[in-house]
mmCIF file of C-alpha atoms and ligand atoms in Angstrom:
data_model
loop_
_atom_site.group_PDB
_atom_site.id
_atom_site.type_symbol
_atom_site.label_atom_id
_atom_site.label_comp_id
_atom_site.label_asym_id
_atom_site.label_seq_id
_atom_site.Cartn_x
_atom_site.Cartn_y
_atom_site.Cartn_z
ATOM 1 C CA MET A 273 0.000 0.000 0.000
ATOM 2 C CA THR A 274 1.433 3.412 -0.959
ATOM 3 C CA SER A 275 0.796 6.304 1.364
ATOM 4 C CA GLU A 276 0.293 9.859 0.110
ATOM 5 C CA PRO A 277 2.874 12.379 1.422
ATOM 6 C CA VAL A 278 1.259 14.656 4.009
ATOM 7 C CA THR A 279 1.516 18.293 2.977
ATOM 8 C CA HIS A 280 0.835 21.075 5.445
ATOM 9 C CA GLU A 281 -0.354 24.468 4.290
ATOM 10 C CA PRO A 282 1.958 27.166 5.697
ATOM 11 C CA VAL A 283 0.255 29.404 8.285
ATOM 12 C CA ILE A 284 1.881 32.377 6.557
ATOM 13 C CA ARG A 285 2.108 32.413 2.774
ATOM 14 C CA THR A 286 4.850 34.616 1.319
ATOM 15 C CA GLU A 287 5.082 36.150 -2.135
ATOM 16 C CA LEU A 288 7.693 38.610 -3.367
ATOM 17 C CA LYS A 289 6.705 40.528 -6.494
ATOM 18 C CA ALA A 290 8.145 43.809 -7.778
ATOM 19 C CA HIS A 291 9.845 44.575 -4.413
ATOM 20 C CA VAL A 292 6.561 43.999 -2.539
ATOM 21 C CA LEU A 293 6.553 41.151 -0.018
ATOM 22 C CA THR A 294 3.030 39.937 0.711
ATOM 23 C CA LEU A 295 2.548 37.960 3.921
ATOM 24 C CA THR A 296 -0.822 36.227 3.909
ATOM 25 C CA LEU A 297 -2.295 34.873 7.148
ATOM 26 C CA ASN A 298 -3.393 31.458 6.030
ATOM 27 C CA ARG A 299 -5.955 29.804 8.308
ATOM 28 C CA PRO A 300 -9.027 30.735 6.271
ATOM 29 C CA ASP A 301 -11.351 28.159 7.892
ATOM 30 C CA LYS A 302 -10.970 30.079 11.168
ATOM 31 C CA LEU A 303 -10.963 33.528 9.607
ATOM 32 C CA ASN A 304 -7.183 33.470 10.154
ATOM 33 C CA ALA A 305 -7.527 33.357 13.930
ATOM 34 C CA ALA A 306 -4.034 33.521 15.379
ATOM 35 C CA ASN A 307 -2.248 30.626 17.028
ATOM 36 C CA ASP A 308 1.307 30.842 18.297
ATOM 37 C CA GLU A 309 2.761 29.384 15.122
ATOM 38 C CA LEU A 310 1.078 32.051 13.023
ATOM 39 C CA LEU A 311 2.163 34.903 15.310
ATOM 40 C CA LEU A 312 5.780 33.758 15.679
ATOM 41 C CA THR A 313 6.118 32.984 11.964
ATOM 42 C CA LEU A 314 4.679 36.354 10.973
ATOM 43 C CA THR A 315 7.086 38.149 13.299
ATOM 44 C CA ARG A 316 10.037 36.165 11.965
ATOM 45 C CA GLU A 317 9.058 36.848 8.323
ATOM 46 C CA LEU A 318 8.872 40.573 9.075
ATOM 47 C CA GLN A 319 12.291 40.562 10.738
ATOM 48 C CA GLN A 320 13.791 38.730 7.763
ATOM 49 C CA ALA A 321 12.152 41.195 5.369
ATOM 50 C CA ASP A 322 13.881 44.058 7.150
ATOM 51 C CA ALA A 323 17.256 42.591 6.198
ATOM 52 C CA GLN A 324 16.356 41.851 2.549
ATOM 53 C CA ALA A 325 17.251 44.638 0.096
ATOM 54 C CA ALA A 326 14.855 43.190 -2.498
ATOM 55 C CA VAL A 327 11.929 43.935 -0.154
ATOM 56 C CA ARG A 328 10.931 47.607 -0.157
ATOM 57 C CA VAL A 329 7.325 47.291 1.078
ATOM 58 C CA VAL A 330 5.589 44.632 3.150
ATOM 59 C CA VAL A 331 1.868 43.839 2.871
ATOM 60 C CA ILE A 332 0.030 41.849 5.540
ATOM 61 C CA THR A 333 -3.314 40.399 4.459
ATOM 62 C CA GLY A 334 -5.595 37.419 5.071
ATOM 63 C CA ALA A 335 -6.557 34.378 3.011
ATOM 64 C CA GLY A 336 -10.248 33.757 2.349
ATOM 65 C CA ARG A 337 -13.073 35.959 3.661
ATOM 66 C CA GLY A 338 -11.434 37.130 6.900
ATOM 67 C CA PHE A 339 -8.419 39.287 7.737
ATOM 68 C CA CYS A 340 -7.828 37.945 11.261
ATOM 69 C CA ALA A 341 -10.340 36.950 13.962
ATOM 70 C CA GLY A 342 -7.838 37.521 16.773
ATOM 71 C CA GLN A 343 -6.634 34.884 19.174
ATOM 72 C CA ASP A 344 -7.628 31.339 18.200
ATOM 73 C CA LEU A 345 -10.011 30.579 21.033
ATOM 74 C CA GLY A 346 -9.618 26.858 20.453
ATOM 75 C CA ASP A 347 -5.927 27.183 21.185
ATOM 76 C CA VAL A 348 -6.123 28.729 24.659
ATOM 77 C CA SER A 349 -7.276 26.038 27.038
ATOM 78 C CA GLY A 350 -4.459 24.020 28.532
ATOM 79 C CA ARG A 351 -1.918 26.691 27.576
ATOM 80 C CA ASP A 352 1.063 26.673 29.906
ATOM 81 C CA MET A 353 1.475 30.458 29.880
ATOM 82 C CA THR A 354 -0.314 33.237 31.716
ATOM 83 C CA PHE A 355 -2.020 35.907 29.616
ATOM 84 C CA THR A 356 0.813 38.292 30.481
ATOM 85 C CA GLU A 357 3.477 35.801 29.437
ATOM 86 C CA HIS A 358 1.592 34.987 26.261
ATOM 87 C CA LEU A 359 1.280 38.622 25.191
ATOM 88 C CA HIS A 360 4.997 39.189 25.829
ATOM 89 C CA HIS A 361 5.804 36.005 23.872
ATOM 90 C CA THR A 362 3.626 36.545 20.791
ATOM 91 C CA TYR A 363 1.533 39.676 20.161
ATOM 92 C CA ASN A 364 3.790 42.316 21.689
ATOM 93 C CA PRO A 365 6.903 41.369 19.676
ATOM 94 C CA LEU A 366 4.746 41.333 16.519
ATOM 95 C CA ILE A 367 3.368 44.833 17.042
ATOM 96 C CA ARG A 368 6.799 46.162 18.063
ATOM 97 C CA THR A 369 8.364 44.584 14.965
ATOM 98 C CA ILE A 370 5.841 46.285 12.675
ATOM 99 C CA ARG A 371 6.432 49.641 14.350
ATOM 100 C CA GLY A 372 10.203 49.284 14.290
ATOM 101 C CA LEU A 373 10.481 47.871 10.765
ATOM 102 C CA GLY A 374 12.591 50.071 8.508
ATOM 103 C CA LYS A 375 10.142 49.582 5.639
ATOM 104 C CA PRO A 376 6.503 50.554 5.151
ATOM 105 C CA VAL A 377 4.071 47.892 6.354
ATOM 106 C CA LEU A 378 0.654 47.964 4.678
ATOM 107 C CA THR A 379 -2.203 46.131 6.335
ATOM 108 C CA ALA A 380 -4.547 45.021 3.561
ATOM 109 C CA VAL A 381 -7.749 44.289 5.424
ATOM 110 C CA ASN A 382 -9.688 41.986 3.126
ATOM 111 C CA GLY A 383 -12.439 40.969 5.576
ATOM 112 C CA VAL A 384 -13.330 40.984 9.236
ATOM 113 C CA ALA A 385 -10.599 42.068 11.677
ATOM 114 C CA ALA A 386 -11.541 41.204 15.263
ATOM 115 C CA GLY A 387 -9.790 41.336 18.626
ATOM 116 C CA ALA A 388 -6.042 41.196 18.210
ATOM 117 C CA GLY A 389 -6.787 40.994 14.480
ATOM 118 C CA ALA A 390 -8.251 44.502 14.753
ATOM 119 C CA SER A 391 -5.108 45.636 16.571
ATOM 120 C CA LEU A 392 -3.020 44.147 13.775
ATOM 121 C CA ALA A 393 -5.155 45.866 11.134
ATOM 122 C CA LEU A 394 -4.593 49.215 12.859
ATOM 123 C CA ALA A 395 -0.849 48.645 13.320
ATOM 124 C CA GLY A 396 0.050 49.094 9.648
ATOM 125 C CA ASP A 397 1.790 52.271 8.521
ATOM 126 C CA ILE A 398 -0.884 52.511 5.829
ATOM 127 C CA ARG A 399 -4.181 50.657 6.102
ATOM 128 C CA LEU A 400 -6.007 49.589 2.919
ATOM 129 C CA TRP A 401 -9.461 48.060 3.270
ATOM 130 C CA ALA A 402 -11.739 46.128 0.972
ATOM 131 C CA GLN A 403 -15.297 47.451 0.715
ATOM 132 C CA GLY A 404 -16.608 44.416 2.596
ATOM 133 C CA ALA A 405 -14.045 44.575 5.421
ATOM 134 C CA SER A 406 -14.960 45.416 8.993
ATOM 135 C CA LEU A 407 -13.328 45.838 12.380
ATOM 136 C CA ILE A 408 -14.598 44.752 15.782
ATOM 137 C CA GLU A 409 -12.950 45.476 19.121
ATOM 138 C CA VAL A 410 -14.467 42.175 20.127
ATOM 139 C CA PHE A 411 -12.497 41.597 23.350
ATOM 140 C CA SER A 412 -15.277 42.622 25.748
ATOM 141 C CA ASN A 413 -17.526 39.900 24.266
ATOM 142 C CA ILE A 414 -15.256 37.436 26.052
ATOM 143 C CA ALA A 415 -14.625 39.768 28.991
ATOM 144 C CA LEU A 416 -11.026 40.595 28.081
ATOM 145 C CA ILE A 417 -9.467 43.993 27.551
ATOM 146 C CA PRO A 418 -8.199 45.226 24.167
ATOM 147 C CA ASP A 419 -4.534 44.297 23.633
ATOM 148 C CA SER A 420 -1.855 44.172 20.960
ATOM 149 C CA GLY A 421 -1.719 47.955 20.944
ATOM 150 C CA SER A 422 -5.405 48.787 20.477
ATOM 151 C CA THR A 423 -5.576 50.839 23.716
ATOM 152 C CA TRP A 424 -2.732 52.977 22.361
ATOM 153 C CA THR A 425 -3.730 53.227 18.706
ATOM 154 C CA LEU A 426 -7.509 53.544 18.703
ATOM 155 C CA PRO A 427 -7.897 56.594 21.016
ATOM 156 C CA ARG A 428 -5.216 58.378 18.990
ATOM 157 C CA LEU A 429 -7.339 57.815 15.884
ATOM 158 C CA VAL A 430 -10.869 58.406 17.149
ATOM 159 C CA GLY A 431 -10.443 59.977 20.598
ATOM 160 C CA TYR A 432 -10.901 58.445 24.045
ATOM 161 C CA HIS A 433 -14.705 58.469 24.119
ATOM 162 C CA ARG A 434 -15.364 56.843 20.741
ATOM 163 C CA ALA A 435 -12.622 54.301 21.435
ATOM 164 C CA PHE A 436 -14.172 53.378 24.753
ATOM 165 C CA GLU A 437 -17.607 52.998 23.181
ATOM 166 C CA LEU A 438 -16.280 50.765 20.372
ATOM 167 C CA MET A 439 -14.459 48.640 22.935
ATOM 168 C CA ALA A 440 -17.308 48.461 25.432
ATOM 169 C CA LEU A 441 -20.036 47.585 22.925
ATOM 170 C CA ALA A 442 -17.873 45.619 20.469
ATOM 171 C CA GLU A 443 -19.648 47.437 17.629
ATOM 172 C CA ARG A 444 -18.735 46.410 14.096
ATOM 173 C CA VAL A 445 -17.174 49.267 12.075
ATOM 174 C CA ARG A 446 -17.682 48.865 8.342
ATOM 175 C CA ALA A 447 -15.350 50.202 5.651
ATOM 176 C CA GLU A 448 -17.266 53.379 4.817
ATOM 177 C CA ASP A 449 -17.266 54.468 8.469
ATOM 178 C CA ALA A 450 -13.704 53.277 9.027
ATOM 179 C CA LEU A 451 -12.557 55.621 6.285
ATOM 180 C CA LYS A 452 -14.423 58.562 7.866
ATOM 181 C CA MET A 453 -13.034 57.699 11.308
ATOM 182 C CA GLY A 454 -9.436 57.441 10.089
ATOM 183 C CA LEU A 455 -9.101 53.703 10.716
ATOM 184 C CA CYS A 456 -7.935 53.265 7.129
ATOM 185 C CA GLU A 457 -6.489 55.397 4.360
ATOM 186 C CA HIS A 458 -8.229 53.854 1.342
ATOM 187 C CA VAL A 459 -11.118 51.528 0.551
ATOM 188 C CA PHE A 460 -11.008 49.483 -2.659
ATOM 189 C CA PRO A 461 -13.725 47.340 -4.314
ATOM 190 C CA ASP A 462 -13.793 43.731 -3.102
ATOM 191 C CA ASP A 463 -13.358 42.188 -6.533
ATOM 192 C CA THR A 464 -10.229 44.170 -7.444
ATOM 193 C CA PHE A 465 -8.861 44.467 -3.892
ATOM 194 C CA ARG A 466 -5.755 42.288 -4.203
ATOM 195 C CA ASP A 467 -4.694 43.919 -7.501
ATOM 196 C CA ASP A 468 -5.391 47.402 -6.128
ATOM 197 C CA VAL A 469 -3.276 46.663 -3.042
ATOM 198 C CA GLN A 470 -0.397 45.369 -5.172
ATOM 199 C CA ALA A 471 -0.546 48.442 -7.440
ATOM 200 C CA TYR A 472 -0.593 50.749 -4.411
ATOM 201 C CA ALA A 473 2.318 48.884 -2.795
ATOM 202 C CA GLU A 474 4.364 49.031 -6.018
ATOM 203 C CA ARG A 475 3.815 52.803 -6.143
ATOM 204 C CA LEU A 476 5.192 53.021 -2.616
ATOM 205 C CA ALA A 477 8.086 50.691 -3.478
ATOM 206 C CA ALA A 478 9.258 53.166 -6.130
ATOM 207 C CA ARG A 479 9.624 55.928 -3.517
ATOM 208 C CA PRO A 480 13.000 56.593 -1.806
ATOM 209 C CA ALA A 481 13.275 53.692 0.624
ATOM 210 C CA HIS A 482 15.978 55.205 2.833
ATOM 211 C CA ALA A 483 14.093 58.489 3.221
ATOM 212 C CA LEU A 484 10.888 56.598 4.039
ATOM 213 C CA LYS A 485 12.713 54.563 6.677
ATOM 214 C CA LEU A 486 13.915 57.777 8.346
ATOM 215 C CA THR A 487 10.475 59.379 7.970
ATOM 216 C CA LYS A 488 8.891 56.423 9.795
ATOM 217 C CA GLN A 489 11.560 56.612 12.496
ATOM 218 C CA ALA A 490 10.955 60.346 13.004
ATOM 219 C CA LEU A 491 7.162 60.023 13.025
ATOM 220 C CA VAL A 492 7.161 57.112 15.478
ATOM 221 C CA ALA A 493 9.478 59.010 17.822
ATOM 222 C CA ALA A 494 7.383 62.183 17.493
ATOM 223 C CA LEU A 495 4.239 60.353 18.615
ATOM 224 C CA THR A 496 5.624 60.335 22.141
ATOM 225 C CA SER A 497 7.904 63.395 22.095
ATOM 226 C CA THR A 498 7.653 67.142 22.673
ATOM 227 C CA LEU A 499 7.912 69.620 19.774
ATOM 228 C CA ASP A 500 11.432 70.520 20.898
ATOM 229 C CA GLU A 501 12.474 66.875 20.821
ATOM 230 C CA ALA A 502 10.885 66.407 17.391
ATOM 231 C CA LEU A 503 12.733 69.435 15.981
ATOM 232 C CA ASP A 504 16.049 68.093 17.279
ATOM 233 C CA GLN A 505 15.288 64.628 15.900
ATOM 234 C CA GLU A 506 14.427 66.079 12.473
ATOM 235 C CA ALA A 507 17.719 67.981 12.392
ATOM 236 C CA ILE A 508 19.677 64.784 13.073
ATOM 237 C CA LEU A 509 17.770 62.570 10.638
ATOM 238 C CA GLN A 510 17.717 65.220 7.884
ATOM 239 C CA GLN A 511 21.503 65.063 7.862
ATOM 240 C CA VAL A 512 21.375 61.299 7.448
ATOM 241 C CA ALA A 513 18.876 61.684 4.576
ATOM 242 C CA GLY A 514 20.834 64.496 2.933
ATOM 243 C CA ASP A 515 24.055 62.452 2.934
ATOM 244 C CA HIS A 516 22.392 59.551 1.086
ATOM 245 C CA TRP A 517 22.539 59.002 -2.688
ATOM 246 C CA GLU A 518 18.751 59.166 -2.871
ATOM 247 C CA HIS A 519 18.880 62.894 -2.101
ATOM 248 C CA GLU A 520 21.411 63.549 -4.852
ATOM 249 C CA GLU A 521 19.247 61.529 -7.259
ATOM 250 C CA GLY A 522 16.098 63.430 -6.277
ATOM 251 C CA VAL A 523 17.726 66.844 -6.753
ATOM 252 C CA GLY A 524 19.460 65.735 -9.968
ATOM 253 C CA ALA A 525 16.177 64.463 -11.396
ATOM 254 C CA PHE A 526 14.401 67.701 -10.494
ATOM 255 C CA LYS A 527 17.046 69.804 -12.228
ATOM 256 C CA ALA A 528 17.133 67.556 -15.290
ATOM 257 C CA LYS A 529 13.303 67.535 -15.434
ATOM 258 C CA ARG A 530 13.207 63.723 -15.461
ATOM 259 C CA PRO A 531 11.568 61.205 -13.078
ATOM 260 C CA ALA A 532 13.794 60.261 -10.139
ATOM 261 C CA GLN A 533 15.004 56.642 -10.107
ATOM 262 C CA PHE A 534 15.113 55.551 -6.480
ATOM 263 C CA VAL A 535 15.315 51.807 -7.079
ATOM 264 C CA ARG A 536 18.842 50.470 -7.447
ATOM 265 C CA GLU A 537 19.980 46.886 -7.196
ATOM 266 C CA GLU A 538 22.275 47.657 -4.249
ATOM 267 C CA GLY A 539 19.335 49.324 -2.463
HETATM 268 O O1 T3D B 739 -2.916 35.979 25.059
HETATM 269 C C1 T3D B 739 -4.136 35.844 24.910
HETATM 270 O O2 T3D B 739 -4.662 34.782 24.605
HETATM 271 C C2 T3D B 739 -4.994 37.053 25.019
HETATM 272 C C3 T3D B 739 -5.110 37.668 23.689
HETATM 273 C C4 T3D B 739 -6.301 37.889 23.151
HETATM 274 C C5 T3D B 739 -6.394 38.476 21.839
HETATM 275 C C6 T3D B 739 -7.741 38.338 21.212
HETATM 276 O O3 T3D B 739 -7.778 38.460 20.028
HETATM 277 S S1 T3D B 739 -9.123 38.044 22.161
HETATM 278 C C7 T3D B 739 -10.425 37.991 20.950
HETATM 279 C C8 T3D B 739 -10.516 36.655 20.277
HETATM 280 N N1 T3D B 739 -11.393 36.698 19.125
HETATM 281 C C9 T3D B 739 -12.718 36.640 19.218
HETATM 282 O O4 T3D B 739 -13.304 36.594 20.271
HETATM 283 C C10 T3D B 739 -13.479 36.625 17.906
HETATM 284 C C11 T3D B 739 -14.367 35.401 17.804
HETATM 285 N N2 T3D B 739 -15.014 35.377 16.516
HETATM 286 C C12 T3D B 739 -16.124 36.096 16.256
HETATM 287 O O5 T3D B 739 -16.624 36.840 17.064
HETATM 288 C C13 T3D B 739 -16.727 35.908 14.892
HETATM 289 O O6 T3D B 739 -16.198 34.738 14.325
HETATM 290 C C14 T3D B 739 -16.436 37.098 13.929
HETATM 291 C C15 T3D B 739 -17.271 38.307 14.373
HETATM 292 C C16 T3D B 739 -14.963 37.442 13.871
HETATM 293 C C17 T3D B 739 -16.890 36.696 12.494
HETATM 294 O O7 T3D B 739 -18.212 36.202 12.539
HETATM 295 P P1 T3D B 739 -18.799 35.408 11.287
HETATM 296 O O8 T3D B 739 -20.238 35.168 11.589
HETATM 297 O O9 T3D B 739 -18.469 36.145 10.035
HETATM 298 O O10 T3D B 739 -17.989 34.030 11.219
HETATM 299 P P2 T3D B 739 -18.129 32.752 12.189
HETATM 300 O O11 T3D B 739 -19.116 31.828 11.626
HETATM 301 O O12 T3D B 739 -18.304 33.191 13.586
HETATM 302 O O13 T3D B 739 -16.641 32.128 12.065
HETATM 303 C C18 T3D B 739 -16.281 31.329 10.953
HETATM 304 C C19 T3D B 739 -15.435 30.185 11.476
HETATM 305 O O14 T3D B 739 -14.250 30.741 12.078
HETATM 306 C C20 T3D B 739 -16.159 29.404 12.568
HETATM 307 O O15 T3D B 739 -15.731 28.062 12.486
HETATM 308 P P3 T3D B 739 -16.777 26.931 11.976
HETATM 309 O O16 T3D B 739 -17.964 26.989 12.876
HETATM 310 O O17 T3D B 739 -17.108 27.311 10.561
HETATM 311 O O18 T3D B 739 -15.994 25.652 12.088
HETATM 312 C C21 T3D B 739 -15.597 30.017 13.839
HETATM 313 O O19 T3D B 739 -15.647 29.164 14.949
HETATM 314 C C22 T3D B 739 -14.157 30.277 13.421
HETATM 315 N N3 T3D B 739 -13.562 31.348 14.242
HETATM 316 C C23 T3D B 739 -13.848 32.659 14.176
HETATM 317 N N4 T3D B 739 -13.126 33.315 15.093
HETATM 318 C C24 T3D B 739 -12.378 32.401 15.730
HETATM 319 C C25 T3D B 739 -12.657 31.144 15.198
HETATM 320 N N5 T3D B 739 -12.078 30.026 15.665
HETATM 321 C C26 T3D B 739 -11.197 30.172 16.680
HETATM 322 N N6 T3D B 739 -10.883 31.373 17.225
HETATM 323 C C27 T3D B 739 -11.451 32.483 16.787
HETATM 324 N N7 T3D B 739 -11.073 33.698 17.326
#
């Protein structure tokens, strides 16, 4: 009797195309609910992407009809970690990695984003939603508090009071409202979503990668700094940007009235 080889679908699918690395959460039967393997693999893929010159933009999206339904609730019982230990082991390193990554991270929210999946959706540098996507701060339904950065991000986007209401009532926010509330930057039609995301990401990948890295660094620091500190930080990082070949290319292209070419093999 011959036995078929057992093949396991990867929990994170990776695809590199035109300098855009797409990381797809791949547990569609559970709306990409997160288990430890998914969270640790996603974090590791992001860290590896940071070191790869061929990757200029990272996209995080979901397979199937969901983006991410948060913690896999079937994976919790019998866990040998406290909640605190688990957050420090899985979700917190993921969110910190996205924030600290020296490349733009786009969250391409293709469907429902719930719980820690909502936090992940909000954690992108740019958030692109499909028309049919939605977000639910679902934690209070299971009598937990919002985590994975939602208590930090959401009030900065919608204010304390709206954030508290969304968290307390676990109301579903649909794409049209999310756009008005600043939870996403763009909404694309469902049927062209993946192509629209790729086209958007490729546009971003053609921008000056080194300058964008420094811009992200300055903006992230400024979120928790005073104006004086931000001015000092800008002065330091502007020198780093000005000393880079990208700046010379940008100025040269302007003077020559030609498009700047910011993509070079050596990065
Ligand atoms: O360290 C720690 O553990 C603490 C960290 C916590 C972080 C968190 O994220 S806590 C919040 C956990 N997430 C949830 O509570 C969400 C639970 N899911 C839902 O409320 C609903 O599924 C949705 C509102 C997201 C979507 O509803 P709907 O009607 O579109 O889909 P559905 O039918 O409920 O789900 C489809 C399938 O996915 C279903 O499986 P089945 O019946 O077809 O075999 C469902 O059980 C499964 N699924 C959805 N969410 C999860 C899940 N399975 C495991 N865990 C889930 N979170």
